[in-house]
């Protein structure tokens, strides 16, 4: 007698790990992967034919700012295109934030992302305002969406932990309210000393409240911005390595090689994660250069080559720093291929892994991530044959299955040749 599943996917070209592809049927029962085999003798309430297309674990968005998403043009457009004009505009916009405003924009953005195969997201929440509205809005969104997408929230002091007298207290309050991750922005503290002090404080708070760390670190073209070495030293000394993430680190692309190679050597002693945000940093950085103009993205290829965990984030969707974007992680991977010159076959595949498995490692969700028997049934079916095809055509995600349920389906565009 054949088994009856809740959901059965036939003819899947399953990316089971970054190193293995198998042709299988997938049986899903009670929200979990129940069976994986070349030809399941089974029926189901819902049966889908993947037509031998790519089936993958969902995309992981490891770095986004949902509190500012969908505010482009409010109250004005960023005409210079710089990070610092973006911060000024955001400072004006956040005077009018309400909990409902933040929550609804976050949910709208998460829906855009989920429809494109993203089911795990880490968002920063600006905690530099006395009422902590951005944080509370994102925590409310986290609760509202938990049945279909997992959201981690970072307490992110946009104006610096020591930028104003109450900010250090607000950081701690944010952790008490339930922020999952301790954030920071040492290169935007008022002095270098404050920047170093802020990194030490972030590690103290993470230890005290048992949280992960994700620091906006050296997001500037200044080759003297060297807070990454402070993060690395703290990670080595505290043993917190894999619980620590350095986001952006764009100055790493401007360091001289003598210093960069020394730093890469130090990094071999710890498992710090890196997140690059190529869509945003290729547009924000290099704005004060004439020519040659720097790319302003961290050393993704070198970090990947030496085995550091590197993931990629979208960072912004239609906000004061980036007016474009739809939340599509294949756009992000494609931009990384270009900007970081990751054009070899293994390098293109690695860029796909940076928006899937590597992101899962950064978010510390590996135990529940991946299409394996017994794990939660989270997976996507792409209109693509393999990772290269998915990135090259920024393939449509045909089906998104979240916690065992078919969440959303999309038809690829149909070309009608009229000539
Ligand atoms: Fe960011």
Coordinates of C-alpha atoms and ligand atoms in Angstrom, one line a residue:
X1 CA 0.0 0.0 0.0
X2 CA 1.4 3.4 -1.0
X3 CA 2.1 6.0 1.7
X4 CA 0.0 9.2 1.8
X5 CA 1.8 12.5 2.3
X6 CA 0.5 16.0 2.8
X7 CA 2.6 17.2 -0.1
X8 CA 4.6 15.3 -2.7
X9 CA 7.1 16.8 -5.0
X10 CA 8.0 14.7 -8.0
X11 CA 11.0 14.8 -10.3
X12 CA 13.2 17.2 -8.2
X13 CA 16.8 18.0 -9.1
X14 CA 17.6 18.5 -5.5
X15 CA 20.6 20.5 -4.3
X16 CA 21.1 18.4 -1.2
X17 CA 24.3 20.1 -0.2
X18 CA 26.7 22.5 -2.0
X19 CA 28.5 19.4 -3.2
X20 CA 25.7 17.0 -4.1
X21 CA 22.8 17.1 -6.6
X22 CA 20.3 14.1 -6.6
X23 CA 17.2 13.3 -8.7
X24 CA 14.5 12.5 -6.1
X25 CA 10.9 12.7 -5.1
X26 CA 10.2 14.5 -1.8
X27 CA 7.5 13.5 0.6
X28 CA 6.3 16.0 3.2
X29 CA 4.3 15.2 6.2
X30 CA 3.3 17.3 9.3
X31 CA 5.6 20.2 8.2
X32 CA 8.7 18.0 7.9
X33 CA 10.6 16.2 5.2
X34 CA 9.4 12.6 5.6
X35 CA 11.0 10.9 2.6
X36 CA 13.6 11.4 -0.1
X37 CA 13.9 8.7 -2.8
X38 CA 14.3 8.4 -6.6
X39 CA 10.7 7.2 -7.0
X40 CA 8.4 7.3 -4.1
X41 CA 5.5 4.9 -4.1
X42 CA 3.1 7.4 -2.6
X43 CA 0.2 9.7 -3.0
X44 CA -0.6 13.1 -1.4
X45 CA -3.2 15.7 -0.8
X46 CA -1.2 18.0 -3.1
X47 CA 1.3 16.7 -5.7
X48 CA 3.6 19.0 -7.7
X49 CA 5.8 18.1 -10.6
X50 CA 9.2 19.9 -10.4
X51 CA 9.9 18.7 -14.0
X52 CA 13.6 18.0 -13.1
X53 CA 14.2 21.6 -12.3
X54 CA 16.4 22.8 -9.4
X55 CA 15.0 22.3 -5.9
X56 CA 17.0 24.1 -3.2
X57 CA 16.9 25.1 0.4
X58 CA 15.4 28.6 0.6
X59 CA 17.4 31.8 0.2
X60 CA 18.7 33.4 3.4
X61 CA 18.8 37.2 3.6
X62 CA 21.5 37.7 6.1
X63 CA 21.6 41.5 6.1
X64 CA 18.7 43.9 5.5
X65 CA 17.2 47.0 7.2
X66 CA 13.5 46.4 7.2
X67 CA 12.8 49.4 9.4
X68 CA 13.8 51.8 6.6
X69 CA 12.6 49.7 3.6
X70 CA 10.0 51.2 1.2
X71 CA 10.6 54.8 2.4
X72 CA 12.5 56.0 -0.7
X73 CA 11.8 59.7 -1.3
X74 CA 10.5 60.4 2.2
X75 CA 11.0 63.2 3.0
X76 CA 13.5 63.5 0.1
X77 CA 15.6 61.6 -2.4
X78 CA 19.3 61.0 -1.7
X79 CA 20.8 63.2 -4.4
X80 CA 24.4 62.7 -3.6
X81 CA 24.1 58.9 -3.2
X82 CA 26.4 58.8 -0.2
X83 CA 26.0 56.8 2.9
X84 CA 26.1 59.9 5.0
X85 CA 23.4 61.8 3.1
X86 CA 21.4 58.6 3.6
X87 CA 21.9 58.7 7.4
X88 CA 20.8 62.4 7.4
X89 CA 17.6 61.6 5.4
X90 CA 16.8 58.6 7.7
X91 CA 17.3 60.8 10.8
X92 CA 14.5 63.1 9.4
X93 CA 12.3 60.2 8.3
X94 CA 12.5 58.4 11.6
X95 CA 11.0 61.4 13.5
X96 CA 7.6 60.3 12.0
X97 CA 7.9 56.5 12.6
X98 CA 5.1 54.7 14.2
X99 CA 5.0 51.1 15.3
X100 CA 2.4 50.3 12.7
X101 CA 4.3 52.1 9.9
X102 CA 7.4 50.0 10.6
X103 CA 5.5 46.8 11.0
X104 CA 3.5 47.1 7.8
X105 CA 6.5 48.1 5.6
X106 CA 8.5 45.2 7.1
X107 CA 5.8 42.7 6.4
X108 CA 5.3 44.1 2.8
X109 CA 9.1 43.7 2.2
X110 CA 9.1 40.2 3.7
X111 CA 6.2 39.2 1.4
X112 CA 8.2 40.4 -1.6
X113 CA 11.2 38.4 -0.4
X114 CA 9.2 35.2 0.4
X115 CA 7.6 35.3 -3.0
X116 CA 11.2 35.2 -4.3
X117 CA 12.2 32.2 -2.2
X118 CA 13.6 33.9 1.0
X119 CA 12.4 32.2 4.2
X120 CA 15.1 33.3 6.6
X121 CA 16.0 37.0 7.3
X122 CA 18.2 38.9 9.6
X123 CA 17.2 42.6 9.8
X124 CA 18.8 45.4 11.7
X125 CA 16.6 47.7 13.7
X126 CA 17.8 51.2 14.5
X127 CA 17.9 51.6 18.3
X128 CA 19.2 55.2 18.4
X129 CA 15.7 56.7 19.1
X130 CA 14.4 57.1 22.6
X131 CA 11.1 55.3 22.0
X132 CA 12.7 52.2 20.3
X133 CA 9.8 52.3 17.8
X134 CA 11.8 50.7 14.9
X135 CA 12.8 47.8 17.2
X136 CA 9.3 47.3 18.5
X137 CA 7.8 47.5 15.0
X138 CA 10.2 44.8 13.8
X139 CA 9.6 42.6 16.9
X140 CA 5.8 42.9 16.1
X141 CA 6.5 41.9 12.5
X142 CA 8.6 39.0 13.7
X143 CA 5.6 37.7 15.6
X144 CA 3.1 38.4 12.8
X145 CA 5.1 36.4 10.2
X146 CA 6.5 33.5 12.2
X147 CA 4.2 30.9 10.6
X148 CA 5.8 31.5 7.2
X149 CA 9.2 33.3 7.6
X150 CA 11.9 33.4 10.3
X151 CA 13.1 36.9 11.2
X152 CA 16.1 37.7 13.4
X153 CA 16.3 41.3 14.7
X154 CA 19.6 43.1 15.4
X155 CA 19.8 46.0 17.9
X156 CA 21.6 48.4 15.6
X157 CA 22.8 51.8 17.0
X158 CA 22.7 53.7 13.7
X159 CA 24.0 56.9 15.4
X160 CA 26.7 55.1 17.4
X161 CA 26.5 53.6 20.9
X162 CA 28.4 56.7 22.2
X163 CA 26.9 59.2 19.7
X164 CA 24.6 60.6 22.3
X165 CA 24.3 60.1 26.1
X166 CA 21.3 57.8 26.1
X167 CA 22.3 55.5 23.3
X168 CA 24.3 53.0 25.4
X169 CA 21.3 52.5 27.7
X170 CA 19.0 52.1 24.6
X171 CA 21.2 49.3 23.3
X172 CA 20.8 47.4 26.5
X173 CA 17.1 48.1 26.7
X174 CA 16.7 46.7 23.1
X175 CA 18.3 43.5 24.2
X176 CA 16.0 43.3 27.2
X177 CA 13.0 43.8 24.9
X178 CA 14.1 40.8 22.8
X179 CA 16.5 41.7 20.1
X180 CA 18.2 38.5 18.9
X181 CA 21.6 40.0 18.0
X182 CA 23.9 42.8 19.2
X183 CA 24.8 45.3 16.5
X184 CA 27.3 48.2 16.2
X185 CA 28.8 50.8 13.9
X186 CA 32.3 51.6 15.3
X187 CA 33.4 53.6 12.2
X188 CA 30.6 56.0 12.8
X189 CA 31.3 56.6 16.5
X190 CA 32.6 60.2 17.2
X191 CA 36.2 59.2 17.7
X192 CA 38.4 56.2 17.0
X193 CA 38.6 55.6 20.8
X194 CA 34.8 55.5 21.0
X195 CA 34.8 53.1 18.1
X196 CA 37.2 50.7 19.9
X197 CA 35.2 51.1 23.1
X198 CA 32.0 50.3 21.3
X199 CA 33.3 47.0 20.0
X200 CA 34.4 45.9 23.5
X201 CA 30.9 46.9 24.8
X202 CA 29.2 44.9 22.1
X203 CA 31.1 41.7 23.2
X204 CA 30.3 42.4 26.8
X205 CA 26.6 42.7 26.0
X206 CA 26.6 39.6 23.9
X207 CA 28.1 37.6 26.7
X208 CA 25.8 39.1 29.3
X209 CA 22.6 38.5 27.3
X210 CA 23.8 35.4 25.4
X211 CA 23.2 36.8 22.0
X212 CA 24.9 36.7 18.6
X213 CA 26.9 39.7 17.3
X214 CA 26.6 41.4 13.9
X215 CA 28.6 44.6 13.5
X216 CA 28.4 47.2 10.7
X217 CA 32.2 47.3 10.5
X218 CA 34.4 49.7 8.5
X219 CA 31.7 50.6 5.9
X220 CA 33.7 53.4 4.5
X221 CA 36.4 53.9 1.9
X222 CA 38.9 55.1 4.5
X223 CA 41.9 52.7 4.5
X224 CA 42.6 53.8 8.1
X225 CA 39.3 52.5 9.3
X226 CA 40.5 49.4 11.1
X227 CA 37.9 48.2 13.6
X228 CA 37.8 44.8 12.0
X229 CA 41.1 44.0 13.7
X230 CA 39.4 44.9 17.0
X231 CA 36.5 42.6 16.2
X232 CA 38.8 39.8 15.3
X233 CA 40.9 40.3 18.4
X234 CA 37.8 40.1 20.6
X235 CA 36.5 37.1 18.7
X236 CA 39.8 35.3 19.3
X237 CA 40.1 36.2 23.0
X238 CA 36.5 35.5 23.8
X239 CA 36.2 32.3 21.8
X240 CA 33.0 33.6 20.3
X241 CA 34.2 33.2 16.7
X242 CA 31.3 31.7 14.8
X243 CA 28.8 33.7 16.8
X244 CA 30.4 36.9 15.5
X245 CA 29.6 38.6 12.1
X246 CA 31.4 41.5 10.5
X247 CA 29.0 43.2 8.0
X248 CA 30.1 45.3 5.0
X249 CA 33.8 45.7 5.9
X250 CA 34.2 47.7 2.7
X251 CA 37.5 49.3 3.9
X252 CA 39.0 45.9 3.6
X253 CA 38.9 46.5 -0.1
X254 CA 41.0 49.7 0.4
X255 CA 43.7 48.3 2.8
X256 CA 47.2 47.9 1.4
X257 CA 48.1 44.3 0.8
X258 CA 50.7 44.2 3.6
X259 CA 48.1 45.0 6.2
X260 CA 45.3 43.0 4.5
X261 CA 47.5 39.8 4.4
X262 CA 48.4 40.2 8.1
X263 CA 44.7 40.5 8.9
X264 CA 43.8 37.5 6.8
X265 CA 46.4 35.6 8.8
X266 CA 44.7 36.6 12.1
X267 CA 41.3 35.6 10.7
X268 CA 42.6 32.0 10.3
X269 CA 42.6 31.8 14.1
X270 CA 38.8 32.4 14.4
X271 CA 35.6 31.6 12.6
X272 CA 34.2 35.1 12.2
X273 CA 31.4 35.4 9.5
X274 CA 31.5 38.0 6.9
X275 CA 28.5 39.6 5.0
X276 CA 29.1 41.6 1.9
X277 CA 26.3 43.7 0.4
X278 CA 27.4 44.2 -3.2
X279 CA 24.2 45.9 -4.5
X280 CA 24.5 48.7 -2.0
X281 CA 28.2 49.1 -1.6
X282 CA 28.9 49.3 -5.4
X283 CA 26.6 52.3 -5.4
X284 CA 27.4 53.9 -2.0
X285 CA 31.2 53.6 -2.0
X286 CA 33.8 55.3 -4.1
X287 CA 31.7 58.5 -4.1
X288 CA 34.6 60.7 -3.0
X289 CA 37.0 59.1 -5.5
X290 CA 37.8 60.7 -8.9
X291 CA 39.4 58.0 -11.1
X292 CA 40.4 55.3 -10.7
X293 CA 37.2 54.7 -8.7
X294 CA 37.1 52.0 -6.1
X295 CA 34.5 49.2 -6.1
X296 CA 34.1 49.6 -2.3
X297 CA 33.3 46.0 -1.6
X298 CA 35.2 43.8 0.8
X299 CA 37.6 41.0 -0.3
X300 CA 34.9 38.4 -0.9
X301 CA 37.0 36.2 -3.1
X302 CA 40.1 36.1 -0.8
X303 CA 37.9 35.5 2.3
X304 CA 36.1 32.7 0.5
X305 CA 39.3 31.2 -0.8
X306 CA 40.8 30.9 2.7
X307 CA 37.6 29.3 4.0
X308 CA 36.0 32.1 6.0
X309 CA 32.2 31.9 6.0
X310 CA 31.0 34.7 3.6
X311 CA 27.3 35.4 3.0
X312 CA 25.6 38.1 1.0
X313 CA 22.9 40.6 1.9
X314 CA 20.5 42.8 0.0
X315 CA 20.9 45.5 2.8
X316 CA 18.3 48.0 1.5
X317 CA 15.1 47.9 -0.5
X318 CA 13.9 51.3 -1.6
X319 CA 15.2 53.4 1.2
X320 CA 17.5 56.5 1.8
X321 CA 20.6 54.5 0.9
X322 CA 19.3 52.5 -2.1
X323 CA 16.3 53.5 -4.2
X324 CA 16.1 50.3 -6.1
X325 CA 15.7 46.6 -5.3
X326 CA 12.9 44.0 -5.0
X327 CA 14.4 41.8 -2.3
X328 CA 15.6 39.2 -4.9
X329 CA 18.7 37.3 -3.6
X330 CA 19.6 36.3 -7.1
X331 CA 20.1 40.0 -7.9
X332 CA 22.5 40.1 -5.0
X333 CA 24.4 36.9 -6.0
X334 CA 24.6 38.2 -9.6
X335 CA 26.1 41.5 -8.5
X336 CA 28.6 39.7 -6.3
X337 CA 29.7 37.6 -9.4
X338 CA 30.4 40.9 -11.2
X339 CA 31.8 43.2 -8.6
X340 CA 33.9 40.6 -6.8
X341 CA 35.0 39.0 -10.2
X342 CA 33.7 35.6 -9.1
X343 CA 33.2 34.4 -12.7
X344 CA 34.9 30.9 -12.5
X345 CA 32.4 28.0 -12.4
X346 CA 33.2 27.1 -8.8
X347 CA 33.0 30.9 -7.9
X348 CA 29.6 31.4 -9.5
X349 CA 28.3 28.3 -7.5
X350 CA 29.9 29.8 -4.4
X351 CA 27.9 33.0 -4.9
X352 CA 24.7 30.9 -4.8
X353 CA 25.9 29.2 -1.6
X354 CA 26.5 32.6 -0.1
X355 CA 22.7 33.4 -0.3
X356 CA 21.8 29.9 1.0
X357 CA 24.0 27.6 3.2
X358 CA 26.5 30.3 4.2
X359 CA 23.7 32.6 5.3
X360 CA 22.2 29.8 7.4
X361 CA 25.6 29.4 9.1
X362 CA 25.8 33.1 9.8
X363 CA 22.3 33.1 11.3
X364 CA 23.1 30.0 13.3
X365 CA 20.1 28.1 11.9
X366 CA 22.0 25.3 10.3
X367 CA 20.4 22.5 12.4
X368 CA 17.0 23.2 10.8
X369 CA 18.3 24.2 7.4
X370 CA 18.6 22.0 4.3
X371 CA 16.4 19.4 2.6
X372 CA 17.0 16.4 4.8
X373 CA 14.6 13.8 6.3
X374 CA 13.4 15.0 9.7
X375 CA 14.1 18.7 9.1
X376 CA 11.4 21.3 8.7
X377 CA 10.1 21.3 5.1
X378 CA 11.4 24.6 3.8
X379 CA 12.4 24.5 0.1
X380 CA 12.1 26.3 -3.2
X381 CA 11.6 25.1 -6.8
X382 CA 13.4 27.3 -9.3
X383 CA 12.8 27.7 -13.1
X384 CA 16.5 26.7 -13.6
X385 CA 18.7 23.7 -14.2
X386 CA 21.5 24.5 -11.8
X387 CA 23.0 27.3 -9.7
X388 CA 24.7 29.0 -12.7
X389 CA 21.5 29.0 -14.7
X390 CA 19.6 30.4 -11.6
X391 CA 22.0 33.3 -11.2
X392 CA 22.5 34.0 -14.9
X393 CA 18.8 34.4 -15.7
X394 CA 17.8 35.4 -12.2
X395 CA 15.4 32.6 -12.4
X396 CA 11.8 32.8 -11.3
X397 CA 11.1 30.8 -8.1
X398 CA 8.2 28.6 -9.2
X399 CA 7.1 27.4 -5.8
X400 CA 8.0 28.3 -2.2
X401 CA 7.2 25.7 0.5
X402 CA 7.4 27.0 4.0
X403 CA 7.1 24.7 7.0
X404 CA 5.5 22.0 4.8
X405 CA 2.9 24.3 3.2
X406 CA 2.8 25.6 -0.3
X407 CA 3.2 29.4 0.4
X408 CA 3.4 31.0 -3.0
X409 CA 3.7 30.0 -6.7
X410 CA 4.9 32.2 -9.6
X411 CA 4.7 31.6 -13.3
X412 CA 7.8 32.5 -15.3
X413 CA 7.3 35.2 -17.9
X414 CA 6.1 33.8 -21.2
X415 CA 7.7 35.0 -24.4
X416 CA 5.4 35.2 -27.4
X417 CA 7.4 35.6 -30.5
X418 CA 5.3 37.6 -33.0
X419 CA 7.6 37.9 -36.0
Ligands
LIG1 FE1 23.7 47.6 6.5

